[in-house]
mmCIF file of C-alpha atoms in Angstrom:
data_model
loop_
_atom_site.group_PDB
_atom_site.id
_atom_site.type_symbol
_atom_site.label_atom_id
_atom_site.label_comp_id
_atom_site.label_asym_id
_atom_site.label_seq_id
_atom_site.Cartn_x
_atom_site.Cartn_y
_atom_site.Cartn_z
ATOM 1 C CA UNK A 28 219.615 167.776 48.274
ATOM 2 C CA UNK A 29 217.879 164.635 48.994
ATOM 3 C CA UNK A 30 217.365 162.512 46.854
ATOM 4 C CA UNK A 31 214.412 162.231 45.420
ATOM 5 C CA UNK A 32 214.266 160.236 42.093
ATOM 6 C CA UNK A 33 211.782 158.349 43.103
ATOM 7 C CA UNK A 34 209.310 161.759 44.146
ATOM 8 C CA UNK A 35 205.400 160.320 42.151
ATOM 9 C CA UNK A 36 203.165 163.157 43.140
ATOM 10 C CA UNK A 37 201.058 164.027 40.102
ATOM 11 C CA UNK A 38 197.563 162.721 40.680
ATOM 12 C CA UNK A 39 195.286 164.770 37.658
ATOM 13 C CA UNK A 40 196.496 165.856 34.554
ATOM 14 C CA UNK A 41 198.611 169.343 34.380
ATOM 15 C CA UNK A 42 197.153 171.915 32.485
ATOM 16 C CA UNK A 43 200.028 174.439 30.772
ATOM 17 C CA UNK A 44 197.592 176.666 30.949
ATOM 18 C CA UNK A 45 197.620 176.649 34.592
ATOM 19 C CA UNK A 46 200.544 176.778 35.516
ATOM 20 C CA UNK A 47 200.958 179.646 32.984
ATOM 21 C CA UNK A 48 198.531 181.750 34.060
ATOM 22 C CA UNK A 49 200.043 180.439 38.468
ATOM 23 C CA UNK A 50 203.572 182.655 36.735
ATOM 24 C CA UNK A 51 201.480 185.392 35.276
ATOM 25 C CA UNK A 52 200.225 185.934 39.222
ATOM 26 C CA UNK A 53 203.812 185.442 40.405
ATOM 27 C CA UNK A 54 205.049 187.947 38.802
ATOM 28 C CA UNK A 55 202.262 190.406 39.860
ATOM 29 C CA UNK A 56 203.857 189.828 43.043
ATOM 30 C CA UNK A 57 201.086 187.412 44.229
ATOM 31 C CA UNK A 58 202.694 185.629 47.584
ATOM 32 C CA UNK A 59 202.189 181.900 47.788
ATOM 33 C CA UNK A 60 197.824 182.383 50.090
ATOM 34 C CA UNK A 61 196.703 184.249 47.693
ATOM 35 C CA UNK A 62 197.623 182.234 44.531
ATOM 36 C CA UNK A 63 196.237 178.991 46.356
ATOM 37 C CA UNK A 64 193.269 180.720 45.937
ATOM 38 C CA UNK A 65 193.385 183.178 43.131
ATOM 39 C CA UNK A 66 194.219 179.533 41.555
ATOM 40 C CA UNK A 67 191.708 177.407 42.864
ATOM 41 C CA UNK A 68 188.548 180.277 41.727
ATOM 42 C CA UNK A 69 190.409 179.193 37.825
ATOM 43 C CA UNK A 70 190.232 175.560 37.924
ATOM 44 C CA UNK A 71 186.489 175.553 39.596
ATOM 45 C CA UNK A 72 185.381 177.743 36.914
ATOM 46 C CA UNK A 73 186.789 175.697 33.885
ATOM 47 C CA UNK A 74 185.075 174.712 31.225
ATOM 48 C CA UNK A 75 186.550 172.101 29.834
ATOM 49 C CA UNK A 76 187.823 171.197 33.865
ATOM 50 C CA UNK A 77 184.526 169.145 35.595
ATOM 51 C CA UNK A 78 185.748 168.220 39.018
ATOM 52 C CA UNK A 79 185.288 168.429 42.594
ATOM 53 C CA UNK A 80 186.214 171.094 45.348
ATOM 54 C CA UNK A 81 188.251 168.262 46.651
ATOM 55 C CA UNK A 82 190.027 167.473 43.646
ATOM 56 C CA UNK A 83 190.478 170.580 42.722
ATOM 57 C CA UNK A 84 192.165 171.219 45.833
ATOM 58 C CA UNK A 85 194.980 167.986 45.537
ATOM 59 C CA UNK A 86 194.971 169.946 41.608
ATOM 60 C CA UNK A 87 195.680 173.663 42.427
ATOM 61 C CA UNK A 88 198.740 171.849 45.355
ATOM 62 C CA UNK A 89 199.758 169.857 42.959
ATOM 63 C CA UNK A 90 200.563 173.184 40.810
ATOM 64 C CA UNK A 91 201.404 175.604 43.756
ATOM 65 C CA UNK A 92 204.066 173.150 44.703
ATOM 66 C CA UNK A 93 206.205 173.925 41.672
ATOM 67 C CA UNK A 94 206.968 177.163 41.882
ATOM 68 C CA UNK A 95 206.307 177.580 45.968
ATOM 69 C CA UNK A 96 208.801 174.224 46.512
ATOM 70 C CA UNK A 97 209.554 173.676 50.046
ATOM 71 C CA UNK A 98 213.224 172.585 49.298
ATOM 72 C CA UNK A 99 215.734 175.003 49.499
ATOM 73 C CA UNK A 100 218.336 173.584 46.433
ATOM 74 C CA UNK A 101 214.947 174.085 44.966
ATOM 75 C CA UNK A 102 214.065 177.295 45.687
ATOM 76 C CA UNK A 103 216.988 179.004 44.711
ATOM 77 C CA UNK A 104 216.873 177.360 41.271
ATOM 78 C CA UNK A 105 213.240 178.471 40.877
ATOM 79 C CA UNK A 106 214.478 182.428 41.880
ATOM 80 C CA UNK A 107 216.702 182.064 39.050
ATOM 81 C CA UNK A 108 213.891 180.571 36.612
ATOM 82 C CA UNK A 109 211.086 182.861 37.586
ATOM 83 C CA UNK A 110 213.740 185.340 37.493
ATOM 84 C CA UNK A 111 214.568 184.343 33.542
ATOM 85 C CA UNK A 112 210.965 184.389 32.774
ATOM 86 C CA UNK A 113 210.601 187.565 33.449
ATOM 87 C CA UNK A 114 212.882 189.074 31.139
ATOM 88 C CA UNK A 115 212.481 186.463 28.914
ATOM 89 C CA UNK A 116 208.094 185.434 28.572
ATOM 90 C CA UNK A 117 209.060 183.989 25.264
ATOM 91 C CA UNK A 118 211.133 181.143 27.016
ATOM 92 C CA UNK A 119 208.033 179.981 29.601
ATOM 93 C CA UNK A 120 207.375 176.791 28.607
ATOM 94 C CA UNK A 121 211.355 175.632 28.805
ATOM 95 C CA UNK A 122 210.853 176.987 32.199
ATOM 96 C CA UNK A 123 207.822 175.513 32.933
ATOM 97 C CA UNK A 124 209.651 171.787 31.674
ATOM 98 C CA UNK A 125 212.269 172.440 33.723
ATOM 99 C CA UNK A 126 210.354 173.510 37.265
ATOM 100 C CA UNK A 127 208.413 170.683 36.604
ATOM 101 C CA UNK A 128 210.812 167.974 35.500
ATOM 102 C CA UNK A 129 212.510 168.955 38.419
ATOM 103 C CA UNK A 130 209.412 168.951 40.881
ATOM 104 C CA UNK A 131 208.247 165.548 40.075
ATOM 105 C CA UNK A 132 211.144 163.238 38.588
ATOM 106 C CA UNK A 133 208.137 161.738 37.562
ATOM 107 C CA UNK A 134 207.728 164.103 34.913
ATOM 108 C CA UNK A 135 211.495 163.325 33.688
ATOM 109 C CA UNK A 136 211.052 159.784 33.816
ATOM 110 C CA UNK A 137 208.100 159.011 31.831
ATOM 111 C CA UNK A 138 208.896 161.503 29.688
ATOM 112 C CA UNK A 139 212.427 159.753 28.675
ATOM 113 C CA UNK A 140 210.965 156.168 27.949
ATOM 114 C CA UNK A 141 207.955 158.700 25.575
ATOM 115 C CA UNK A 142 211.590 159.752 24.096
ATOM 116 C CA UNK A 143 212.522 156.438 23.370
ATOM 117 C CA UNK A 144 209.519 155.201 22.330
ATOM 118 C CA UNK A 145 210.139 157.578 19.347
ATOM 119 C CA UNK A 146 213.221 156.939 18.325
ATOM 120 C CA UNK A 147 212.369 153.500 18.028
ATOM 121 C CA UNK A 148 208.967 154.407 15.746
ATOM 122 C CA UNK A 149 206.330 156.809 14.378
ATOM 123 C CA UNK A 150 203.496 155.589 17.147
ATOM 124 C CA UNK A 151 203.272 154.862 20.270
ATOM 125 C CA UNK A 152 200.623 154.088 22.777
ATOM 126 C CA UNK A 153 200.670 154.536 27.147
ATOM 127 C CA UNK A 154 200.228 150.956 28.466
ATOM 128 C CA UNK A 155 204.051 151.149 26.597
ATOM 129 C CA UNK A 156 205.005 153.524 29.042
ATOM 130 C CA UNK A 157 202.918 152.276 31.421
ATOM 131 C CA UNK A 158 205.044 149.472 30.671
ATOM 132 C CA UNK A 159 208.793 151.613 31.108
ATOM 133 C CA UNK A 160 207.743 153.227 34.120
ATOM 134 C CA UNK A 161 207.140 150.304 36.195
ATOM 135 C CA UNK A 162 210.354 148.638 35.831
ATOM 136 C CA UNK A 163 211.408 151.922 37.731
ATOM 137 C CA UNK A 164 208.352 152.534 40.058
ATOM 138 C CA UNK A 165 207.474 148.847 40.532
ATOM 139 C CA UNK A 166 204.135 147.543 38.763
ATOM 140 C CA UNK A 167 201.054 149.022 41.170
ATOM 141 C CA UNK A 168 197.720 150.648 39.930
ATOM 142 C CA UNK A 169 198.864 153.956 41.584
ATOM 143 C CA UNK A 170 202.180 153.990 39.711
ATOM 144 C CA UNK A 171 200.284 153.141 36.576
ATOM 145 C CA UNK A 172 197.648 155.629 37.295
ATOM 146 C CA UNK A 173 199.925 158.344 37.135
ATOM 147 C CA UNK A 174 201.974 157.461 34.805
ATOM 148 C CA UNK A 175 198.852 157.653 32.170
ATOM 149 C CA UNK A 176 199.122 161.879 34.267
ATOM 150 C CA UNK A 177 201.489 162.776 33.045
ATOM 151 C CA UNK A 178 201.309 160.932 29.405
ATOM 152 C CA UNK A 179 197.348 163.050 29.377
ATOM 153 C CA UNK A 180 199.828 165.767 30.658
ATOM 154 C CA UNK A 181 201.966 165.829 27.706
ATOM 155 C CA UNK A 182 199.837 165.913 25.449
ATOM 156 C CA UNK A 183 197.255 168.822 26.968
ATOM 157 C CA UNK A 184 200.837 170.404 26.803
ATOM 158 C CA UNK A 185 201.358 169.448 23.061
ATOM 159 C CA UNK A 186 204.513 167.804 22.576
ATOM 160 C CA UNK A 187 202.556 164.713 22.155
ATOM 161 C CA UNK A 188 199.614 164.255 19.695
ATOM 162 C CA UNK A 189 197.497 161.996 19.905
ATOM 163 C CA UNK A 190 197.092 160.289 16.257
ATOM 164 C CA UNK A 191 194.363 159.071 14.041
ATOM 165 C CA UNK A 192 194.846 155.501 15.338
ATOM 166 C CA UNK A 193 192.569 155.365 18.625
ATOM 167 C CA UNK A 194 195.423 154.968 21.823
ATOM 168 C CA UNK A 195 198.600 155.974 19.731
ATOM 169 C CA UNK A 196 200.390 159.245 19.544
ATOM 170 C CA UNK A 197 202.929 161.054 17.729
ATOM 171 C CA UNK A 198 205.321 163.377 18.313
ATOM 172 C CA UNK A 199 203.977 167.295 18.955
ATOM 173 C CA UNK A 200 205.108 170.381 18.986
ATOM 174 C CA UNK A 201 209.047 170.727 18.743
ATOM 175 C CA UNK A 202 210.649 173.564 20.552
ATOM 176 C CA UNK A 203 214.154 175.635 19.428
ATOM 177 C CA UNK A 204 216.471 175.935 22.120
ATOM 178 C CA UNK A 205 218.268 179.674 21.416
ATOM 179 C CA UNK A 206 219.892 181.582 24.774
ATOM 180 C CA UNK A 207 222.601 179.864 26.404
ATOM 181 C CA UNK A 208 220.959 181.281 29.895
ATOM 182 C CA UNK A 209 217.962 178.976 29.639
ATOM 183 C CA UNK A 210 220.374 176.467 28.271
ATOM 184 C CA UNK A 211 221.275 175.963 31.740
ATOM 185 C CA UNK A 212 218.245 175.909 33.744
ATOM 186 C CA UNK A 213 217.444 172.698 31.521
ATOM 187 C CA UNK A 214 221.300 171.217 31.789
ATOM 188 C CA UNK A 215 220.963 172.240 35.296
ATOM 189 C CA UNK A 216 217.789 170.802 36.213
ATOM 190 C CA UNK A 217 219.211 167.065 33.688
ATOM 191 C CA UNK A 218 222.088 166.944 36.584
ATOM 192 C CA UNK A 219 219.660 168.107 39.515
ATOM 193 C CA UNK A 220 217.670 164.861 38.665
ATOM 194 C CA UNK A 221 220.560 162.292 37.616
ATOM 195 C CA UNK A 222 222.414 160.158 40.320
ATOM 196 C CA UNK A 223 224.675 161.781 43.125
ATOM 197 C CA UNK A 224 223.263 165.296 41.719
ATOM 198 C CA UNK A 225 226.141 164.430 38.170
ATOM 199 C CA UNK A 226 225.931 164.251 34.873
ATOM 200 C CA UNK A 227 227.934 164.004 31.865
ATOM 201 C CA UNK A 228 227.418 166.595 29.027
ATOM 202 C CA UNK A 229 226.861 163.172 26.637
ATOM 203 C CA UNK A 230 224.460 162.402 27.938
ATOM 204 C CA UNK A 231 222.412 165.693 28.692
ATOM 205 C CA UNK A 232 223.006 165.470 24.314
ATOM 206 C CA UNK A 233 221.564 162.231 23.516
ATOM 207 C CA UNK A 234 218.488 162.423 27.388
ATOM 208 C CA UNK A 235 216.049 161.091 25.138
ATOM 209 C CA UNK A 236 213.341 163.191 28.410
ATOM 210 C CA UNK A 237 214.249 165.701 26.156
ATOM 211 C CA UNK A 238 212.396 164.918 23.135
ATOM 212 C CA UNK A 239 210.080 168.092 22.905
ATOM 213 C CA UNK A 240 213.208 170.726 22.361
ATOM 214 C CA UNK A 241 215.467 170.638 19.517
ATOM 215 C CA UNK A 242 219.141 171.079 21.374
ATOM 216 C CA UNK A 243 221.622 173.642 19.825
ATOM 217 C CA UNK A 244 225.620 172.030 19.726
ATOM 218 C CA UNK A 245 227.149 172.354 22.829
ATOM 219 C CA UNK A 246 230.875 172.932 22.686
ATOM 220 C CA UNK A 247 233.311 170.737 25.427
ATOM 221 C CA UNK A 248 235.066 173.945 25.918
ATOM 222 C CA UNK A 249 231.821 176.665 26.226
ATOM 223 C CA UNK A 250 229.106 175.237 28.320
ATOM 224 C CA UNK A 251 226.095 177.806 29.072
ATOM 225 C CA UNK A 252 225.943 176.817 32.906
ATOM 226 C CA UNK A 253 226.193 178.482 36.730
ATOM 227 C CA UNK A 254 229.209 177.934 38.101
ATOM 228 C CA UNK A 255 228.346 179.318 40.897
ATOM 229 C CA UNK A 256 226.005 176.480 40.662
ATOM 230 C CA UNK A 257 227.480 173.693 38.833
ATOM 231 C CA UNK A 258 230.834 172.559 39.096
ATOM 232 C CA UNK A 259 232.502 170.885 35.188
ATOM 233 C CA UNK A 260 235.131 168.743 35.431
ATOM 234 C CA UNK A 261 237.317 167.907 32.247
ATOM 235 C CA UNK A 262 238.674 164.478 31.135
ATOM 236 C CA UNK A 263 241.024 163.780 27.636
ATOM 237 C CA UNK A 264 240.365 166.563 24.836
ATOM 238 C CA UNK A 265 235.426 166.344 25.159
ATOM 239 C CA UNK A 266 235.005 164.639 27.592
ATOM 240 C CA UNK A 267 233.340 166.388 30.341
ATOM 241 C CA UNK A 268 231.375 165.867 33.791
ATOM 242 C CA UNK A 269 228.693 168.502 35.229
ATOM 243 C CA UNK A 270 228.027 168.296 38.993
ATOM 244 C CA UNK A 271 225.794 170.558 40.899
ATOM 245 C CA UNK A 272 227.846 172.231 43.721
ATOM 246 C CA UNK A 273 226.922 171.481 47.737
#
């Protein structure tokens, strides 16, 4: 799997309702071309979204890439995510989150900085997030702009709320995670985004990018991952390293 840790890609605010519509189409049997056309029609018809046809096509391209990836490993992951969505639609938010972070790592990076800030203070600002992201991607105008798109997307997804104070945001809705199979998808996504596709279980347990979720206690002796995709190495009584199989 190519190093995609610095991939940004998000050039618009990504509405959760659009991603959900796309997966509805895929589950209904629409192929990529049909999904692309239908999503163009949906977004252009959206009363809350006044954009040009060109901007709409850009947005559709960003969204389509999430569920029709080019990377072979992400494709295999997508197939399992789609099956999980088909078998348990109630876990749709988690599955959408997994797919967007493996497609656009900047979403994960911005979420990580948001999570870190929320551990320190009740209210955060967009400029605080941007100042942390430029340390990773560089102090360039596109980095500022794309970071703002992700922050606005997090608001649209409901995990951040605008506070009563202008320009400040607070923690939004938290999602409980209960099903082991779906927690396994989230663990695997985090491994895919880690250096060398290796991740300590302790780091995952404390990952600030997962601030929208209430994680259950994860025992080092019962880790809900796909063993065909993830190798587990145990050191001592409770130290566990997870590595993506190649």
